[in-house]
Coordinates of C-alpha atoms in Angstrom, one line a residue:
X1 CA 25.0 -4.1 64.4
X2 CA 21.6 -5.4 65.4
X3 CA 18.4 -3.9 63.9
X4 CA 15.9 -2.5 66.4
X5 CA 12.6 -4.6 66.6
X6 CA 10.4 -1.8 65.3
X7 CA 12.7 -1.2 62.3
X8 CA 12.5 -5.0 61.6
X9 CA 8.7 -4.8 61.4
X10 CA 8.8 -1.8 59.1
X11 CA 11.4 -3.6 56.8
X12 CA 9.2 -6.7 56.7
X13 CA 6.1 -4.7 55.9
X14 CA 7.9 -2.8 53.1
X15 CA 9.1 -6.1 51.7
X16 CA 5.7 -7.7 51.8
X17 CA 4.1 -4.6 50.2
X18 CA 6.5 -4.5 47.3
X19 CA 6.1 -8.2 46.8
X20 CA 2.3 -7.8 46.6
X21 CA 2.7 -4.9 44.1
X22 CA 5.1 -6.9 42.0
X23 CA 2.9 -10.0 42.1
X24 CA -0.1 -7.9 41.1
X25 CA 1.7 -6.3 38.1
X26 CA 3.0 -9.7 37.0
X27 CA -0.5 -11.1 37.2
X28 CA -1.9 -8.2 35.2
X29 CA 0.7 -8.4 32.5
X30 CA 0.8 -12.2 32.1
X31 CA -2.4 -13.4 33.6
X32 CA -3.7 -16.8 32.7
X33 CA -7.2 -18.1 33.0
X34 CA -8.5 -21.6 33.4
X35 CA -11.0 -23.2 30.9
X36 CA -13.8 -23.2 33.5
X37 CA -13.6 -19.4 34.0
X38 CA -13.3 -18.8 30.2
X39 CA -16.4 -20.9 29.6
X40 CA -18.2 -19.0 32.3
X41 CA -17.3 -15.7 30.7
X42 CA -18.4 -16.9 27.3
X43 CA -21.8 -18.0 28.6
X44 CA -22.2 -14.6 30.3
X45 CA -21.2 -12.8 27.1
X46 CA -23.8 -14.7 25.1
X47 CA -26.5 -13.8 27.7
X48 CA -25.4 -10.2 27.7
X49 CA -25.7 -9.9 23.9
X50 CA -29.1 -11.6 24.0
X51 CA -30.2 -8.9 26.4
X52 CA -29.1 -6.2 23.9
X53 CA -31.3 -7.3 21.0
X54 CA -33.5 -4.2 21.3
X55 CA -30.5 -1.8 21.2
X56 CA -29.0 -3.7 18.3
X57 CA -32.3 -3.3 16.4
X58 CA -32.4 0.4 17.2
X59 CA -28.9 1.0 16.0
X60 CA -29.4 -0.9 12.8
X61 CA -32.6 0.9 12.0
X62 CA -31.4 4.4 13.0
X63 CA -28.2 4.3 10.8
X64 CA -30.3 2.9 8.0
X65 CA -32.6 5.9 8.2
X66 CA -29.6 8.3 8.0
X67 CA -28.4 6.9 4.6
X68 CA -25.2 8.9 4.4
X69 CA -22.6 8.8 1.7
X70 CA -18.8 8.6 2.4
X71 CA -17.2 11.5 4.2
X72 CA -20.7 12.9 4.9
X73 CA -21.6 10.5 7.7
X74 CA -22.2 13.3 10.3
X75 CA -25.5 12.1 11.7
X76 CA -24.3 8.5 11.9
X77 CA -21.0 9.4 13.6
X78 CA -22.7 11.8 16.1
X79 CA -25.3 9.1 17.0
X80 CA -22.7 6.3 17.4
X81 CA -20.2 8.3 19.4
X82 CA -23.0 9.5 21.6
X83 CA -23.8 5.9 22.5
X84 CA -20.2 5.1 23.2
X85 CA -19.6 8.2 25.4
X86 CA -22.7 7.4 27.4
X87 CA -21.1 4.0 28.1
X88 CA -17.8 5.4 29.3
X89 CA -15.7 5.4 26.1
X90 CA -13.3 8.3 25.5
X91 CA -13.9 9.5 22.0
X92 CA -11.4 11.3 19.8
X93 CA -13.1 12.9 16.8
X94 CA -11.8 14.0 13.5
X95 CA -8.9 11.6 13.3
X96 CA -6.7 11.8 10.2
X97 CA -8.3 15.1 9.4
X98 CA -11.6 13.4 8.5
X99 CA -14.5 15.2 10.2
X100 CA -16.7 12.0 10.4
X101 CA -13.9 9.7 11.6
X102 CA -13.3 8.9 15.3
X103 CA -11.7 6.4 17.7
X104 CA -13.4 5.4 21.0
X105 CA -11.4 3.8 23.8
X106 CA -12.3 2.1 27.0
X107 CA -10.2 0.0 29.5
X108 CA -6.7 -0.1 30.8
X109 CA -3.6 -2.0 29.7
X110 CA -3.0 -4.9 27.4
X111 CA -4.2 -6.5 25.2
X112 CA -5.5 -3.6 23.0
X113 CA -8.2 -5.0 20.7
X114 CA -9.7 -2.8 17.9
X115 CA -13.2 -3.4 16.6
X116 CA -14.2 -1.8 13.3
X117 CA -17.0 -1.7 10.8
X118 CA -18.0 0.6 7.9
X119 CA -20.7 3.3 8.1
X120 CA -21.3 4.8 4.6
X121 CA -23.9 4.0 1.9
X122 CA -24.4 3.8 -1.8
X123 CA -25.6 6.5 -4.3
X124 CA -29.1 6.3 -5.6
X125 CA -29.9 3.3 -3.4
X126 CA -32.8 4.8 -1.4
X127 CA -35.3 1.9 -0.6
X128 CA -38.1 1.1 1.8
X129 CA -37.0 -1.8 4.0
X130 CA -39.1 -5.0 3.8
X131 CA -40.5 -4.2 0.4
X132 CA -39.6 -6.6 -2.4
X133 CA -39.9 -4.2 -5.3
X134 CA -38.5 -0.8 -6.0
X135 CA -39.9 1.7 -3.6
X136 CA -37.5 4.5 -2.7
X137 CA -38.0 6.6 0.4
X138 CA -36.6 9.6 -1.5
X139 CA -36.3 9.2 -5.3
X140 CA -32.7 9.5 -6.4
X141 CA -31.3 9.7 -2.8
X142 CA -28.6 7.5 -1.4
X143 CA -29.3 4.5 0.8
X144 CA -27.8 1.5 2.4
X145 CA -27.6 -0.7 -0.7
X146 CA -24.7 -2.7 0.8
X147 CA -25.7 -2.9 4.5
X148 CA -23.1 -0.8 6.2
X149 CA -25.8 0.4 8.5
X150 CA -25.5 -2.8 10.5
X151 CA -21.8 -3.4 11.4
X152 CA -21.4 -0.8 14.1
X153 CA -24.4 -2.4 16.0
X154 CA -22.5 -5.7 15.9
X155 CA -19.3 -4.4 17.4
X156 CA -20.8 -2.0 19.9
X157 CA -23.1 -4.6 21.3
X158 CA -20.2 -7.1 21.6
X159 CA -17.9 -4.5 23.1
X160 CA -20.5 -3.4 25.7
X161 CA -21.2 -7.0 26.7
X162 CA -17.5 -7.7 27.1
X163 CA -16.8 -4.4 28.9
X164 CA -19.4 -5.5 31.4
X165 CA -17.5 -8.8 32.0
X166 CA -14.2 -7.0 32.2
X167 CA -15.5 -4.8 35.0
X168 CA -17.1 -7.6 37.0
X169 CA -14.1 -9.9 36.7
X170 CA -11.3 -7.2 36.8
X171 CA -10.0 -8.3 33.4
X172 CA -7.2 -6.1 32.0
X173 CA -7.3 -4.9 28.4
X174 CA -8.4 -2.0 26.2
X175 CA -11.3 -1.9 23.7
X176 CA -11.0 0.4 20.7
X177 CA -14.0 1.0 18.4
X178 CA -13.6 2.9 15.1
X179 CA -15.6 3.4 11.8
X180 CA -14.7 2.7 8.3
X181 CA -15.5 6.1 6.8
X182 CA -16.1 6.2 3.0
X183 CA -15.3 2.5 2.5
X184 CA -17.2 2.7 -0.8
X185 CA -14.5 5.1 -1.8
X186 CA -11.7 3.1 0.0
X187 CA -10.6 6.4 1.4
X188 CA -10.0 6.3 5.1
X189 CA -8.2 3.3 6.5
X190 CA -4.9 3.9 4.7
X191 CA -5.0 7.4 6.3
X192 CA -5.5 5.9 9.7
X193 CA -2.5 3.7 9.2
X194 CA -0.4 6.5 7.9
X195 CA -1.2 8.7 10.9
X196 CA -0.3 6.0 13.5
X197 CA -3.7 5.2 14.9
X198 CA -3.1 1.5 14.8
X199 CA 0.5 1.6 16.1
X200 CA -0.3 0.3 19.6
X201 CA -3.1 -2.2 18.6
X202 CA -2.5 -5.9 19.3
X203 CA -5.3 -7.3 17.1
X204 CA -8.2 -6.1 15.1
X205 CA -11.7 -7.6 14.5
X206 CA -13.5 -6.2 11.5
X207 CA -17.1 -7.0 10.7
X208 CA -18.9 -6.8 7.3
X209 CA -22.5 -7.6 6.3
X210 CA -23.0 -10.7 4.3
X211 CA -25.5 -13.5 3.4
X212 CA -23.1 -15.9 5.0
X213 CA -21.7 -16.4 8.5
X214 CA -17.9 -16.9 8.4
X215 CA -14.4 -15.7 8.7
X216 CA -11.6 -17.0 6.5
X217 CA -7.9 -16.4 6.6
X218 CA -4.9 -15.8 4.3
X219 CA -5.3 -14.2 0.8
X220 CA -9.0 -13.9 0.2
X221 CA -8.7 -13.4 -3.5
X222 CA -9.7 -9.7 -3.7
X223 CA -7.9 -6.9 -5.5
X224 CA -6.2 -3.9 -4.1
X225 CA -6.6 -0.5 -5.9
X226 CA -5.6 3.1 -6.3
X227 CA -8.4 5.6 -6.8
X228 CA -7.2 8.6 -8.8
X229 CA -8.8 11.7 -10.3
X230 CA -7.1 13.1 -13.3
X231 CA -7.9 16.8 -14.1
X232 CA -7.1 18.7 -17.3
X233 CA -7.0 22.4 -17.8
X234 CA -7.1 24.1 -21.2
X235 CA -8.7 27.2 -22.6
X236 CA -12.3 27.9 -23.5
X237 CA -13.7 29.4 -26.7
X238 CA -16.9 29.6 -28.7
X239 CA -17.5 26.1 -29.9
X240 CA -18.9 27.2 -33.2
X241 CA -17.4 30.7 -33.7
X242 CA -13.7 30.0 -32.9
X243 CA -13.1 26.4 -31.9
X244 CA -9.6 26.6 -33.3
X245 CA -8.7 29.0 -30.5
X246 CA -9.6 26.5 -27.8
X247 CA -7.7 23.9 -25.9
X248 CA -10.3 21.3 -24.9
X249 CA -9.9 19.7 -21.5
X250 CA -12.7 17.3 -22.5
X251 CA -10.7 16.2 -25.5
X252 CA -7.9 15.3 -23.1
X253 CA -10.3 13.2 -20.9
X254 CA -11.7 11.4 -24.0
X255 CA -8.2 10.7 -25.4
X256 CA -7.0 9.4 -22.0
X257 CA -10.0 7.0 -21.8
X258 CA -9.4 5.8 -25.4
X259 CA -5.7 5.2 -24.5
X260 CA -6.6 3.3 -21.4
X261 CA -9.1 1.2 -23.2
X262 CA -6.4 0.2 -25.7
X263 CA -4.0 -0.5 -22.7
X264 CA -6.5 -3.0 -21.3
X265 CA -5.6 -5.4 -24.1
X266 CA -2.1 -5.7 -22.6
X267 CA -3.0 -6.1 -19.0
X268 CA -3.3 -9.3 -16.9
X269 CA -6.8 -10.8 -16.8
X270 CA -6.8 -10.3 -13.0
X271 CA -7.1 -6.5 -13.5
X272 CA -10.2 -4.5 -12.9
X273 CA -10.2 -0.8 -14.1
X274 CA -13.2 1.5 -14.4
X275 CA -13.8 5.2 -14.6
X276 CA -16.4 8.0 -14.6
X277 CA -16.2 11.5 -16.1
X278 CA -16.8 13.7 -13.1
X279 CA -16.6 17.0 -15.1
X280 CA -17.2 17.1 -18.8
X281 CA -17.8 20.8 -19.2
X282 CA -20.8 23.1 -18.8
X283 CA -22.6 23.3 -22.1
X284 CA -22.0 22.3 -25.7
X285 CA -21.4 25.7 -27.2
X286 CA -18.4 26.4 -24.8
X287 CA -15.3 24.3 -25.4
X288 CA -14.5 23.0 -21.9
X289 CA -11.5 24.6 -20.2
X290 CA -11.7 22.1 -17.4
X291 CA -12.6 18.4 -17.3
X292 CA -11.9 15.5 -15.0
X293 CA -12.0 11.7 -15.0
X294 CA -12.0 9.4 -12.0
X295 CA -10.3 6.0 -12.2
X296 CA -10.1 2.9 -10.1
X297 CA -7.0 0.8 -10.9
X298 CA -7.4 -2.7 -9.4
X299 CA -5.0 -5.7 -9.3
X300 CA -4.0 -8.6 -7.2
X301 CA -0.5 -7.4 -6.0
X302 CA 1.0 -4.1 -4.9
X303 CA 3.5 -4.2 -7.8
X304 CA 0.7 -4.7 -10.4
X305 CA -1.4 -1.9 -8.9
X306 CA 1.6 0.4 -8.9
X307 CA 2.4 -0.4 -12.5
X308 CA -1.3 0.3 -13.6
X309 CA -1.2 3.6 -11.7
X310 CA 2.0 4.6 -13.4
X311 CA 0.6 3.6 -16.8
X312 CA -2.4 5.7 -16.1
X313 CA -0.2 8.7 -15.4
X314 CA 1.7 8.2 -18.6
X315 CA -1.4 8.0 -20.7
X316 CA -2.8 11.1 -19.0
X317 CA 0.4 13.0 -19.8
X318 CA 0.1 11.8 -23.4
X319 CA -3.5 13.1 -23.6
X320 CA -2.4 16.4 -22.2
X321 CA 0.4 16.7 -24.7
X322 CA -1.9 15.9 -27.6
X323 CA -4.4 18.6 -26.5
X324 CA -1.9 21.2 -25.3
X325 CA -3.6 21.1 -21.8
X326 CA -2.2 20.8 -18.3
X327 CA -2.8 17.6 -16.3
X328 CA -2.8 17.1 -12.5
X329 CA -4.0 14.1 -10.5
X330 CA -5.1 13.4 -6.9
X331 CA -5.3 10.1 -5.1
X332 CA -8.8 9.8 -3.7
X333 CA -8.5 6.3 -2.2
X334 CA -6.4 3.2 -1.8
X335 CA -6.5 -0.3 -0.7
X336 CA -4.1 -3.2 -0.6
X337 CA -5.1 -6.8 -1.5
X338 CA -6.4 -8.5 1.7
X339 CA -4.6 -11.0 3.9
X340 CA -6.1 -12.1 7.2
X341 CA -4.9 -13.9 10.3
X342 CA -5.1 -17.7 10.6
X343 CA -5.1 -18.2 14.4
X344 CA -7.7 -15.5 14.9
X345 CA -9.7 -16.8 12.0
X346 CA -9.8 -20.3 13.5
X347 CA -10.9 -18.9 16.8
X348 CA -13.6 -16.8 15.2
X349 CA -14.8 -19.8 13.2
X350 CA -15.1 -22.0 16.3
X351 CA -17.2 -19.3 17.9
X352 CA -19.4 -18.9 14.8
X353 CA -20.1 -22.6 15.0
X354 CA -21.1 -22.3 18.6
X355 CA -23.5 -19.4 17.9
X356 CA -25.0 -21.0 14.8
X357 CA -27.1 -19.4 12.0
X358 CA -30.1 -17.3 13.1
X359 CA -33.5 -19.0 13.1
X360 CA -35.2 -17.6 10.0
X361 CA -39.0 -17.7 10.0
X362 CA -41.2 -18.0 6.9
X363 CA -41.6 -14.2 6.6
X364 CA -37.8 -13.8 6.4
X365 CA -37.6 -16.5 3.7
X366 CA -40.5 -15.1 1.8
X367 CA -38.8 -11.7 1.6
X368 CA -35.5 -13.3 0.6
X369 CA -36.9 -15.4 -2.2
X370 CA -38.9 -12.4 -3.5
X371 CA -35.8 -10.2 -3.5
X372 CA -33.8 -12.9 -5.3
X373 CA -36.5 -13.2 -7.9
X374 CA -36.7 -9.5 -8.3
X375 CA -32.9 -9.2 -8.7
X376 CA -32.7 -12.2 -11.1
X377 CA -30.3 -14.0 -8.8
X378 CA -28.6 -16.9 -10.4
X379 CA -29.6 -20.5 -9.4
X380 CA -26.1 -21.0 -8.0
X381 CA -23.3 -18.8 -6.7
X382 CA -19.7 -18.8 -8.0
X383 CA -18.8 -21.7 -5.8
X384 CA -21.6 -23.8 -7.3
X385 CA -23.8 -23.6 -4.2
X386 CA -27.6 -23.1 -4.6
X387 CA -29.2 -19.7 -4.0
X388 CA -32.7 -20.2 -2.6
X389 CA -33.7 -18.0 0.3
X390 CA -31.6 -17.3 3.3
X391 CA -28.7 -19.6 4.2
X392 CA -29.0 -22.1 7.0
X393 CA -25.6 -23.8 6.8
X394 CA -22.3 -22.4 8.0
X395 CA -19.5 -23.1 5.5
X396 CA -16.2 -24.7 6.5
X397 CA -13.2 -22.4 7.3
X398 CA -11.1 -21.6 4.3
X399 CA -7.5 -20.4 3.9
X400 CA -5.8 -18.6 1.1
X401 CA -7.3 -19.1 -2.4
X402 CA -4.9 -21.0 -4.7
X403 CA -5.8 -18.6 -7.5
X404 CA -8.2 -15.7 -8.1
X405 CA -9.3 -13.8 -11.2
X406 CA -9.6 -10.8 -9.0
X407 CA -12.6 -8.8 -7.8
X408 CA -13.6 -6.2 -5.3
X409 CA -11.5 -4.3 -2.8
X410 CA -11.7 -3.2 0.8
X411 CA -9.3 -0.9 2.6
X412 CA -9.5 -3.1 5.8
X413 CA -6.6 -4.8 3.9
X414 CA -4.3 -1.8 4.8
X415 CA -5.0 -2.5 8.5
X416 CA -4.5 -6.2 8.0
X417 CA -0.9 -5.6 6.7
X418 CA -0.1 -3.6 9.8
X419 CA -2.0 -5.4 12.6
X420 CA -3.2 -9.1 13.0
X421 CA -6.7 -8.8 11.6
X422 CA -9.8 -10.9 10.7
X423 CA -13.0 -10.1 9.0
X424 CA -16.3 -11.5 10.4
X425 CA -19.0 -11.9 7.8
X426 CA -22.3 -11.9 9.6
X427 CA -25.6 -13.0 8.0
X428 CA -27.7 -9.8 7.9
X429 CA -28.5 -9.6 4.2
X430 CA -29.9 -11.7 1.4
X431 CA -27.6 -14.0 -0.7
X432 CA -27.5 -13.7 -4.5
X433 CA -28.3 -10.0 -4.9
X434 CA -26.3 -7.6 -7.1
X435 CA -24.3 -5.6 -4.6
X436 CA -24.1 -1.8 -4.6
X437 CA -27.7 -1.7 -5.6
X438 CA -31.0 -0.5 -4.0
X439 CA -32.1 -4.1 -3.9
X440 CA -29.5 -4.8 -1.3
X441 CA -31.2 -2.3 1.0
X442 CA -34.4 -4.3 1.1
X443 CA -33.4 -6.5 4.1
X444 CA -31.3 -4.0 6.0
X445 CA -33.8 -2.7 8.5
X446 CA -35.9 -5.9 8.9
X447 CA -35.8 -8.9 11.2
X448 CA -33.2 -10.5 8.8
X449 CA -30.7 -7.7 9.6
X450 CA -31.6 -7.7 13.3
X451 CA -31.2 -11.4 13.7
X452 CA -28.0 -11.5 11.7
X453 CA -26.5 -8.7 13.7
X454 CA -27.3 -10.4 17.0
X455 CA -25.5 -13.5 15.7
X456 CA -22.6 -11.5 14.6
X457 CA -22.4 -9.7 18.0
X458 CA -22.3 -13.0 19.8
X459 CA -19.5 -14.4 17.6
X460 CA -17.5 -11.1 18.1
X461 CA -18.0 -11.1 21.9
X462 CA -16.9 -14.7 22.2
X463 CA -13.7 -14.0 20.1
X464 CA -13.1 -10.9 22.3
X465 CA -13.2 -13.2 25.3
X466 CA -10.7 -15.5 23.7
X467 CA -8.3 -12.6 22.9
X468 CA -8.5 -11.2 26.4
X469 CA -8.1 -14.5 28.3
X470 CA -5.8 -16.6 26.0
X471 CA -2.3 -15.0 25.7
X472 CA -1.2 -17.9 23.6
X473 CA -3.8 -17.0 20.9
X474 CA -2.4 -13.4 20.6
X475 CA 1.1 -14.9 20.6
X476 CA 0.2 -17.2 17.7
X477 CA -1.6 -14.5 15.9
X478 CA 1.5 -12.3 16.0
X479 CA 3.7 -15.2 14.9
X480 CA 1.6 -15.8 11.9
X481 CA 1.6 -12.1 11.1
X482 CA 5.4 -11.8 11.3
X483 CA 6.6 -15.3 10.2
X484 CA 4.0 -16.0 7.5
X485 CA 2.0 -13.0 6.2
X486 CA 4.8 -10.4 6.2
X487 CA 7.8 -12.6 5.9
X488 CA 8.3 -11.9 2.2
X489 CA 5.7 -9.1 1.6
X490 CA 6.1 -5.7 3.3
X491 CA 3.4 -3.0 3.3
X492 CA 4.2 0.0 1.2
X493 CA 1.6 2.8 1.3
X494 CA 0.3 4.4 -1.9
X495 CA -0.3 7.7 -0.1
X496 CA 2.2 10.1 1.3
X497 CA 2.2 12.6 4.1
X498 CA 1.1 15.2 1.5
X499 CA -2.1 13.4 0.4
X500 CA -5.1 14.7 2.3
X501 CA -8.3 12.7 2.7
X502 CA -10.8 13.8 0.0
X503 CA -13.4 15.1 2.5
X504 CA -15.2 17.1 -0.2
X505 CA -16.5 14.0 -1.9
X506 CA -20.3 13.5 -1.8
X507 CA -21.0 16.9 -0.1
X508 CA -23.1 18.3 -2.9
X509 CA -25.2 15.1 -3.2
X510 CA -25.9 15.0 0.6
X511 CA -26.7 18.7 0.7
X512 CA -29.2 18.2 -2.1
X513 CA -31.0 15.2 -0.5
X514 CA -30.5 15.5 3.2
X515 CA -33.4 17.9 3.9
X516 CA -35.9 15.5 2.4
X517 CA -34.2 12.4 4.0
X518 CA -34.5 14.0 7.4
X519 CA -38.3 13.5 7.3
X520 CA -37.7 9.8 7.4
X521 CA -35.2 9.5 10.3
X522 CA -36.1 6.8 12.7
X523 CA -37.7 7.8 16.0
X524 CA -37.3 4.9 18.5
X525 CA -39.0 6.9 21.2
X526 CA -42.3 6.6 19.3
X527 CA -41.9 3.4 17.2
X528 CA -40.6 -0.1 18.1
X529 CA -39.1 -0.6 14.7
X530 CA -38.4 1.4 11.5
X531 CA -40.9 -0.8 9.7
X532 CA -43.6 0.3 12.2
X533 CA -42.7 3.9 11.7
X534 CA -43.0 3.6 7.9
X535 CA -46.2 1.6 8.2
X536 CA -44.7 -1.3 6.2
X537 CA -46.2 -4.8 6.6
X538 CA -43.5 -7.4 6.8
X539 CA -42.9 -8.8 4.3
X540 CA -44.4 -6.7 1.5
X541 CA -44.3 -8.8 -1.7
X542 CA -45.1 -7.9 -5.3
X543 CA -48.7 -8.5 -6.3
X544 CA -49.1 -11.7 -8.3

């Protein structure tokens, strides 16, 4: 039977329409881009970040002025999510039951690229920026003595620059921005993983402040850890009148610490373990009925960390038995040892080389050298490289360390064992300082931080372009993740579904200092920089 002419036309149009839809979907899911277009996009990305230098400076200075400790980053989170919402990101707040945690998403489809950076600060690190001697804004208050005030400016500026390109060029993909809450307590990222917030992420770029400009891959030599508070409960009595009727919880804490210090003799030299007594009683004439001690157990492998943790529990139980007290414990934080992605690290390093180190002027170098002298920085770092002012050279890309004696920890590692991840170290602080110290806050709201963050945002934006336009890069990143990194080592979380995030930490400290700190919040509507608002001449050096 012959088809009527009009029906033939309809059939042909239907076929053409479906062909166009299929072709469009195919192009969106497996789109390829030529090198000319990629180079054009990268050039535009660099220009867009350059045009955001003022907003980068404002974000860096604003978050510095908030100076909030882990789990109490309310001003910081409200400020940053406000910026993202104004720029079209959908924000989910309170993720993993953490009030200051959030995830911001923009875009459509794959690939899904996450961008993260920490936001918390250090206790007793209040310091006026640009001043090369101790000058707290508020005596005893917390402050950004590591530089976590700067990282979100890096990733937000990069994301907004690339978002602009994606809209203009109809590039598919989704950008996800998130904060490292309470990184100094390593107490949020394992919870994000546990609760599935990275299940559909294709790759993650993390940024962290440094005196260097780089991104390595493989095992970076750091330790993982479990952070645990052991609490003992006994019975009080008059410390002079009837001490024999008491069961001292403080005795249990001191016996546990003594036991652990003897245990150290029989641990590997790669371990790091340290503790603080968080509750030692109320007053000397009352035998403490309650006492607590907070431990960090650090080691180079999951198995060794787990063994240390289990030894700590045994020693705590022994201390409880000796004092006839009851012992309970709570995990307050956790981090795996880090391992980072080789193909993504190589791409980031190439982009770092393209961006180059910031151009430091004499004022920047004067502040850096004065801070290094103040902090008694060594003449050389652990790699034998000289420490003298700000770095001007980008170091070669490095892979896994052949051996490490151990060191610090960062819970970005928990994400790195679940999603192909790299860490960009951007040059926004002074080399050779102590770390976790008020001296590390000296540069963090000055031109040193501002220039370093612009450089970091450029490298991040260029790497985002690579991930969005080079499907082969993502394929290779996933191959490295599955065939190299996780071939023989599988991620096992230290926390369970029953372990809540310790949102109570640092509340009392912030409640005590926040009213006075509010007087020093940055007002960009009145002042170009935080230095200007504080009336600080840059640099302010010690009198000779």
